[in-house]
CSV table of C-alpha atoms (C1' of nucleotides) in Angstrom, one decimal:
chain,number,residue,atom,x,y,z
A,1,MET,CA,-87.9,-8.4,71.9
A,2,GLN,CA,-88.7,-7.4,76.0
A,3,LEU,CA,-86.0,-6.3,78.6
A,4,THR,CA,-86.1,-8.1,81.5
A,5,GLN,CA,-86.1,-6.6,85.0
A,6,GLU,CA,-83.0,-6.2,85.7
A,7,TYR,CA,-81.7,-5.1,82.3
A,8,ARG,CA,-84.2,-2.4,82.5
A,9,GLU,CA,-82.8,-1.3,85.6
A,10,LYS,CA,-79.3,-1.7,84.7
A,11,LEU,CA,-80.4,0.7,81.6
A,12,ASP,CA,-82.6,3.5,84.2
A,13,GLY,CA,-79.6,4.0,86.5
A,14,ALA,CA,-77.5,3.8,83.8
A,15,LEU,CA,-78.8,6.5,81.8
A,16,ARG,CA,-80.1,8.6,84.8
A,17,ARG,CA,-76.4,8.9,86.4
A,18,THR,CA,-75.4,10.4,82.7
A,19,GLY,CA,-78.2,13.1,83.1
A,20,GLN,CA,-80.3,11.5,80.2
A,21,ARG,CA,-84.0,10.0,80.1
A,22,ALA,CA,-85.3,6.6,79.6
A,23,THR,CA,-86.9,6.8,75.9
A,24,ARG,CA,-89.2,3.8,74.7
A,25,GLN,CA,-86.5,4.0,71.5
A,26,ARG,CA,-83.2,3.7,74.0
A,27,GLU,CA,-84.8,0.9,76.0
A,28,HIS,CA,-86.1,-1.0,72.4
A,29,ILE,CA,-82.3,-0.1,70.7
A,30,PHE,CA,-80.7,-1.7,74.3
A,31,SER,CA,-83.3,-4.8,73.7
A,32,VAL,CA,-81.9,-5.2,69.7
A,33,LEU,CA,-78.5,-4.8,70.9
A,34,LEU,CA,-78.9,-7.5,73.7
A,35,GLY,CA,-80.8,-9.9,71.5
A,36,LYS,CA,-78.0,-10.5,68.8
A,37,ARG,CA,-74.7,-10.0,70.1
A,38,ASP,CA,-73.2,-10.0,66.7
A,39,HIS,CA,-71.6,-6.2,66.1
A,40,PRO,CA,-74.4,-4.6,64.1
A,41,THR,CA,-73.4,-1.1,62.2
A,42,ALA,CA,-76.0,1.7,63.1
A,43,ASP,CA,-77.7,0.6,59.8
A,44,GLU,CA,-78.5,-3.1,61.1
A,45,VAL,CA,-79.6,-2.1,64.0
A,46,TYR,CA,-81.9,0.3,62.8
A,47,ALA,CA,-83.5,-2.6,60.2
A,48,ARG,CA,-84.0,-5.0,63.6
A,49,ALA,CA,-85.2,-1.9,65.2
A,50,ARG,CA,-87.6,-1.1,62.5
A,51,ALA,CA,-89.2,-4.8,62.8
A,52,GLU,CA,-91.1,-4.2,66.2
A,53,MET,CA,-91.0,-0.1,66.0
A,54,PRO,CA,-91.7,1.1,62.5
A,55,SER,CA,-91.9,4.6,63.3
A,56,ILE,CA,-88.3,4.7,64.8
A,57,SER,CA,-86.1,7.1,62.1
A,58,LEU,CA,-82.2,6.7,61.9
A,59,ALA,CA,-81.4,9.7,63.4
A,60,THR,CA,-82.9,8.7,66.6
A,61,VAL,CA,-81.2,5.2,66.2
A,62,TYR,CA,-77.9,7.3,66.1
A,63,ASN,CA,-79.0,9.3,69.0
A,64,CYS,CA,-80.1,6.3,70.9
A,65,LEU,CA,-76.5,4.3,70.1
A,66,GLU,CA,-74.8,7.5,71.2
A,67,ALA,CA,-77.0,7.9,74.7
A,68,LEU,CA,-75.8,4.4,75.2
A,69,SER,CA,-72.1,4.7,74.8
A,70,ALA,CA,-72.1,7.6,77.1
A,71,SER,CA,-73.8,6.2,79.9
A,72,GLY,CA,-71.7,3.0,79.6
A,73,LEU,CA,-73.6,0.4,78.4
A,74,VAL,CA,-72.6,-0.3,74.9
A,75,LYS,CA,-69.1,0.0,73.3
A,76,GLN,CA,-68.3,1.1,69.6
A,77,VAL,CA,-66.0,-0.5,67.7
A,78,ASN,CA,-64.4,0.8,64.9
A,79,PHE,CA,-62.0,-1.7,61.9
A,80,GLU,CA,-60.7,1.3,60.0
A,81,ARG,CA,-62.4,3.6,58.3
A,82,GLU,CA,-65.9,1.2,57.7
A,83,PRO,CA,-69.3,2.1,59.5
A,84,THR,CA,-68.6,1.9,63.1
A,85,ARG,CA,-70.1,-1.2,64.8
A,86,TYR,CA,-71.8,-1.7,68.1
A,87,CYS,CA,-71.4,-3.8,70.9
A,88,ALA,CA,-73.3,-4.4,74.5
A,89,ASN,CA,-70.0,-6.8,75.7
A,90,LEU,CA,-68.9,-4.7,79.0
A,91,THR,CA,-65.7,-7.1,79.8
A,92,ALA,CA,-62.3,-6.1,78.6
A,93,HIS,CA,-62.1,-7.3,75.6
A,94,ALA,CA,-60.4,-6.9,72.0
A,95,HIS,CA,-61.9,-7.7,68.5
A,96,PHE,CA,-61.2,-10.3,65.7
A,97,TYR,CA,-62.1,-9.3,62.1
A,98,CYS,CA,-62.0,-11.8,59.2
A,99,LYS,CA,-61.8,-9.7,56.1
A,100,GLU,CA,-62.4,-13.0,54.4
A,101,SER,CA,-65.8,-14.2,56.4
A,102,GLY,CA,-66.8,-10.6,57.5
A,103,GLU,CA,-67.1,-12.0,60.8
A,104,ILE,CA,-66.2,-10.4,64.4
A,105,GLN,CA,-65.5,-12.2,66.8
A,106,ASP,CA,-64.8,-10.9,70.8
A,107,VAL,CA,-61.7,-11.7,72.1
A,108,GLU,CA,-61.0,-11.8,76.0
A,109,LEU,CA,-58.2,-10.7,77.3
A,110,SER,CA,-57.0,-11.1,80.7
A,111,GLU,CA,-56.3,-8.0,83.6
A,112,GLN,CA,-52.7,-9.0,83.1
A,113,ILE,CA,-52.1,-8.3,79.6
A,114,ILE,CA,-53.4,-4.9,80.4
A,115,ASP,CA,-51.4,-3.9,82.6
A,116,LEU,CA,-48.7,-4.8,81.0
A,117,LEU,CA,-49.7,-3.1,77.5
A,118,LYS,CA,-50.0,0.1,80.0
A,119,SER,CA,-46.7,-0.7,81.1
A,120,CYS,CA,-45.2,0.2,77.4
A,121,LEU,CA,-46.5,3.5,77.4
A,122,PRO,CA,-43.5,6.6,78.7
A,123,ALA,CA,-43.9,7.7,81.8
A,124,GLY,CA,-46.9,10.1,83.1
A,125,HIS,CA,-49.2,8.8,80.2
A,126,THR,CA,-52.4,7.6,81.5
A,127,ALA,CA,-54.4,5.4,79.1
A,128,HIS,CA,-58.4,5.7,79.8
A,129,ARG,CA,-58.9,3.4,76.9
A,130,ILE,CA,-57.3,0.4,75.1
A,131,ASP,CA,-58.5,0.2,71.7
A,132,ILE,CA,-57.0,-3.6,70.4
A,133,ALA,CA,-58.0,-5.0,67.2
A,134,PHE,CA,-57.0,-8.3,65.1
A,135,ASP,CA,-57.2,-8.5,61.4
A,136,GLY,CA,-56.6,-11.7,59.8
A,137,LYS,CA,-58.1,-15.6,59.0
A,138,CYS,CA,-60.7,-17.3,61.0
A,139,GLY,CA,-61.0,-20.6,61.7
A,140,GLU,CA,-63.1,-21.7,58.8
A,141,CYS,CA,-61.8,-19.2,56.5
A,142,ASP,CA,-58.1,-20.4,57.2
A,143,ASP,CA,-56.3,-23.1,55.2
B,1,MET,CA,-37.2,17.9,51.1
B,2,GLN,CA,-35.1,16.0,48.6
B,3,LEU,CA,-35.2,12.3,49.0
B,4,THR,CA,-31.9,10.7,50.1
B,5,GLN,CA,-30.7,7.8,47.2
B,6,GLU,CA,-31.4,5.6,50.2
B,7,TYR,CA,-34.8,5.7,50.5
B,8,ARG,CA,-35.4,6.9,46.6
B,9,GLU,CA,-34.2,2.9,46.3
B,10,LYS,CA,-36.4,2.1,48.8
B,11,LEU,CA,-39.7,3.4,47.5
B,12,ASP,CA,-38.7,2.6,43.7
B,13,GLY,CA,-38.3,-1.3,44.7
B,14,ALA,CA,-41.6,-1.2,47.3
B,15,LEU,CA,-43.3,0.0,44.3
B,16,ARG,CA,-42.4,-1.9,41.6
B,17,ARG,CA,-42.4,-4.9,43.4
B,18,THR,CA,-46.1,-4.4,44.2
B,19,GLY,CA,-46.6,-3.5,40.3
B,20,GLN,CA,-47.0,0.7,41.0
B,21,ARG,CA,-45.3,2.8,39.1
B,22,ALA,CA,-42.7,5.1,40.9
B,23,THR,CA,-43.7,8.9,40.1
B,24,ARG,CA,-42.6,12.4,40.9
B,25,GLN,CA,-45.8,13.0,43.3
B,26,ARG,CA,-45.6,9.3,45.3
B,27,GLU,CA,-41.8,10.4,46.0
B,28,HIS,CA,-42.9,14.2,47.0
B,29,ILE,CA,-45.8,12.3,49.3
B,30,PHE,CA,-43.2,9.9,50.7
B,31,SER,CA,-40.7,12.5,51.5
B,32,VAL,CA,-43.4,15.1,52.9
B,33,LEU,CA,-44.3,12.1,55.5
B,34,LEU,CA,-40.5,11.2,56.0
B,35,GLY,CA,-39.9,15.3,56.6
B,36,LYS,CA,-42.3,15.6,59.7
B,37,ARG,CA,-42.7,12.7,61.5
B,38,ASP,CA,-46.1,13.1,63.1
B,39,HIS,CA,-49.2,12.2,62.0
B,40,PRO,CA,-50.9,14.1,59.3
B,41,THR,CA,-54.2,14.0,57.9
B,42,ALA,CA,-54.8,13.8,53.9
B,43,ASP,CA,-55.6,17.1,54.3
B,44,GLU,CA,-52.6,18.0,56.4
B,45,VAL,CA,-50.2,16.0,53.7
B,46,TYR,CA,-51.9,17.7,51.2
B,47,ALA,CA,-51.0,21.2,52.5
B,48,ARG,CA,-47.4,20.2,52.9
B,49,ALA,CA,-47.2,18.6,49.8
B,50,ARG,CA,-48.5,22.2,47.4
B,51,ALA,CA,-45.9,23.8,49.1
B,52,GLU,CA,-43.5,22.5,47.0
B,53,MET,CA,-45.7,21.1,43.9
B,54,PRO,CA,-48.6,23.3,44.1
B,55,SER,CA,-50.2,21.7,41.4
B,56,ILE,CA,-50.9,18.7,42.7
B,57,SER,CA,-54.6,17.8,43.6
B,58,LEU,CA,-55.9,16.2,46.6
B,59,ALA,CA,-56.9,13.2,44.6
B,60,THR,CA,-53.4,12.6,43.8
B,61,VAL,CA,-52.7,13.1,48.1
B,62,TYR,CA,-55.0,10.2,48.5
B,63,ASN,CA,-54.1,7.9,45.7
B,64,CYS,CA,-50.3,8.1,46.6
B,65,LEU,CA,-51.1,7.6,50.4
B,66,GLU,CA,-52.8,4.4,49.5
B,67,ALA,CA,-50.1,3.1,46.7
B,68,LEU,CA,-47.2,3.8,49.9
B,69,SER,CA,-49.8,2.0,52.0
B,70,ALA,CA,-50.0,-0.8,49.6
B,71,SER,CA,-46.5,-0.8,49.1
B,72,GLY,CA,-46.0,-0.9,52.6
B,73,LEU,CA,-43.7,2.2,53.1
B,74,VAL,CA,-46.8,3.7,54.9
B,75,LYS,CA,-48.7,2.6,57.9
B,76,GLN,CA,-52.4,4.0,58.2
B,77,VAL,CA,-53.6,4.9,61.4
B,78,ASN,CA,-57.3,5.3,62.4
B,79,PHE,CA,-58.7,6.9,65.7
B,80,GLU,CA,-62.9,6.0,66.2
B,81,ARG,CA,-64.3,7.9,63.1
B,82,GLU,CA,-61.2,10.8,63.1
B,83,PRO,CA,-59.9,10.9,59.3
B,84,THR,CA,-57.1,8.4,58.8
B,85,ARG,CA,-54.0,9.2,59.3
B,86,TYR,CA,-50.9,8.6,58.1
B,87,CYS,CA,-47.0,7.7,59.4
B,88,ALA,CA,-43.9,6.2,58.2
B,89,ASN,CA,-42.5,4.3,60.9
B,90,LEU,CA,-42.9,1.0,60.0
B,91,THR,CA,-41.5,-0.8,63.8
B,92,ALA,CA,-44.3,-2.8,65.2
B,93,HIS,CA,-45.9,0.6,67.4
B,94,ALA,CA,-49.2,1.2,68.9
B,95,HIS,CA,-50.1,4.8,69.3
B,96,PHE,CA,-51.2,7.1,71.9
B,97,TYR,CA,-53.7,10.0,71.2
B,98,CYS,CA,-54.0,12.5,73.9
B,99,LYS,CA,-57.4,14.4,73.2
B,100,GLU,CA,-56.3,17.1,74.8
B,101,SER,CA,-53.4,18.2,73.3
B,102,GLY,CA,-54.9,16.5,69.9
B,103,GLU,CA,-51.4,14.9,70.2
B,104,ILE,CA,-50.3,11.7,69.1
B,105,GLN,CA,-47.3,9.9,69.9
B,106,ASP,CA,-45.5,6.4,68.8
B,107,VAL,CA,-45.1,3.6,71.6
B,108,GLU,CA,-43.0,0.9,70.4
B,109,LEU,CA,-44.0,-2.1,71.4
B,110,SER,CA,-41.5,-5.5,72.1
B,111,GLU,CA,-41.9,-8.5,69.7
B,112,GLN,CA,-42.5,-10.4,73.5
B,113,ILE,CA,-45.8,-8.7,74.1
B,114,ILE,CA,-46.9,-9.2,70.4
B,115,ASP,CA,-46.6,-12.7,70.7
B,116,LEU,CA,-48.3,-12.9,74.0
B,117,LEU,CA,-51.1,-10.7,72.3
B,118,LYS,CA,-51.6,-13.5,69.3
B,119,SER,CA,-51.9,-15.6,72.4
B,120,CYS,CA,-55.2,-15.1,73.2
B,121,LEU,CA,-56.5,-16.1,70.0
B,122,PRO,CA,-58.8,-18.5,69.5
B,123,ALA,CA,-57.2,-21.8,68.1
B,124,GLY,CA,-57.1,-21.6,63.8
B,125,HIS,CA,-57.1,-17.5,64.0
B,126,THR,CA,-54.3,-16.0,62.8
B,127,ALA,CA,-54.1,-12.5,62.8
B,128,HIS,CA,-51.7,-10.8,60.0
B,129,ARG,CA,-52.4,-7.3,61.3
B,130,ILE,CA,-52.4,-6.1,65.3
B,131,ASP,CA,-53.9,-2.0,65.7
B,132,ILE,CA,-53.5,-0.9,69.3
B,133,ALA,CA,-54.4,2.5,70.0
B,134,PHE,CA,-54.5,3.9,73.6
B,135,ASP,CA,-56.4,7.1,74.7
B,136,GLY,CA,-56.0,8.9,77.8
B,137,LYS,CA,-53.5,12.0,78.2
B,138,CYS,CA,-50.0,12.5,78.0
B,139,GLY,CA,-47.5,13.3,80.4
B,140,GLU,CA,-47.9,17.5,79.9
B,141,CYS,CA,-51.4,17.2,80.0
B,142,ASP,CA,-51.9,14.8,82.8
B,143,ASP,CA,-52.5,16.8,86.6
C,1,DT,C1',-101.5,19.4,85.4
C,2,DA,C1',-98.8,22.9,83.6
C,3,DA,C1',-94.2,24.6,82.3
C,4,DA,C1',-89.7,23.6,81.5
C,5,DT,C1',-86.6,20.7,79.5
C,6,DA,C1',-85.3,16.8,76.9
C,7,DA,C1',-86.1,13.5,72.7
C,8,DT,C1',-87.7,12.1,68.3
C,9,DA,C1',-88.4,12.6,63.4
C,10,DA,C1',-87.7,13.8,58.4
C,11,DG,C1',-84.9,15.3,55.6
C,12,DA,C1',-80.9,18.5,54.6
C,13,DA,C1',-76.5,19.2,55.2
C,14,DT,C1',-71.8,18.4,56.6
C,15,DT,C1',-67.1,15.6,56.1
C,16,DG,C1',-63.9,12.8,54.7
C,17,DT,C1',-62.7,9.8,51.2
C,18,DT,C1',-63.8,7.2,46.2
C,19,DC,C1',-65.0,7.7,41.4
C,20,DT,C1',-65.1,9.1,36.5
C,21,DA,C1',-63.3,10.9,32.6
C,22,DA,C1',-59.8,13.2,30.1
C,23,DA,C1',-55.4,15.0,30.0
C,24,DT,C1',-50.5,13.3,30.9
C,25,DA,C1',-46.7,10.8,32.2
C,26,DT,C1',-44.2,6.3,32.6
C,27,DT,C1',-42.6,1.9,30.7
C,28,DG,C1',-41.3,-1.7,27.3
C,29,DG,C1',-40.4,-2.9,22.6
C,30,DT,C1',-38.5,-1.8,18.4
D,1,DA,C1',-35.0,7.6,21.0
D,2,DC,C1',-39.8,6.7,19.4
D,3,DC,C1',-44.2,4.6,19.9
D,4,DA,C1',-47.6,1.8,21.5
D,5,DA,C1',-49.5,0.3,25.6
D,6,DT,C1',-50.6,1.2,30.3
D,7,DA,C1',-50.6,3.5,34.5
D,8,DT,C1',-51.4,8.0,37.2
D,9,DT,C1',-53.1,12.3,37.3
D,10,DT,C1',-56.1,16.0,38.0
D,11,DA,C1',-61.0,18.5,38.8
D,12,DG,C1',-64.9,17.8,39.6
D,13,DA,C1',-68.7,15.1,41.0
D,14,DA,C1',-70.5,11.2,43.6
D,15,DC,C1',-70.4,9.0,48.0
D,16,DA,C1',-71.7,6.8,52.4
D,17,DA,C1',-71.9,7.4,57.7
D,18,DT,C1',-72.8,10.4,60.3
D,19,DT,C1',-74.5,15.2,62.5
D,20,DC,C1',-77.5,19.3,62.2
D,21,DT,C1',-81.9,21.8,62.0
D,22,DT,C1',-86.5,22.3,63.1
D,23,DA,C1',-91.0,21.3,64.2
D,24,DT,C1',-93.6,17.7,67.1
D,25,DT,C1',-93.8,15.0,71.3
D,26,DA,C1',-92.5,13.0,75.1
D,27,DT,C1',-91.0,13.3,80.0
D,28,DT,C1',-89.6,15.3,83.9
D,29,DT,C1',-90.6,18.6,87.8
D,30,DA,C1',-92.9,21.9,90.5
DNA sequence: TAAATAATAAGAATTGTTCTAAATATTGGT
DNA sequence: ACCAATATTTAGAACAATTCTTATTATTTA
């Protein structure tokens, strides 16, 4: 899995802007996330990363995921107390988690509905992030 | 902190309905949550509970909080990877977390907006729970 | 190219939570 | 009220995800 020129520039720029260095490992982890757009845990990213870079360590995977999150290229997704998952979809979206199949899906949200949610906040409060997670049954698992 | 008759009946009924027993410890933990309606972590609940019941153990606190959640009287609230927090507010509401003050506030949501959110789901998907967490600055911390 | 700085690797440490097993409490049937 | 059956509590060990530590290696800057 090679990063296209476009994504490499995006990555280098984003890292530099946040005072971080572009390294082979960070590039590789980014390409792993772009390569299969499910919502892997750090362990899963580690397993996929090792396929092409056997010497990478789990600590480095965490480190890279943190660097990518800090640079704004990757989002961390949490469901209750489960391991953090990572995704490279940067559009405003929520997540749907089907406990039956274990599958996680992105749910696109309009600006409109985000604004509507923000309007529920008490005066003076400013939200710089909104996390929305649905729990339920997906189409396949639903009776 | 004594449970009112009303709340004791609510508790006993809810526990019985979910096949669980009413115990001194569960009553006490419930009263702790009703007594101060912030969003304490298990450790904080433990500290408060011990004030009146010094022999209670942390494992029991976790156990009671789990029993109360299972019975539907208490909600678990998670912010990213932080320790789970517990609250006895059962109305549909979101949470606002101010990282500056550390304060957590309930944000009431209308049925309308919940329905609107549900309507964003792909066909066939049913949500049996929606978690909404705002991150930002609250009125006092905002410039 | 050298010096300064940042990132990596490997494993130890930490944190919040769950598990285990023995002791205790609660419940339902007499 | 009493006994047996079952659930809960306690204390501490175990666990899983993540972070930290330190020496080594890579990247950047001058």
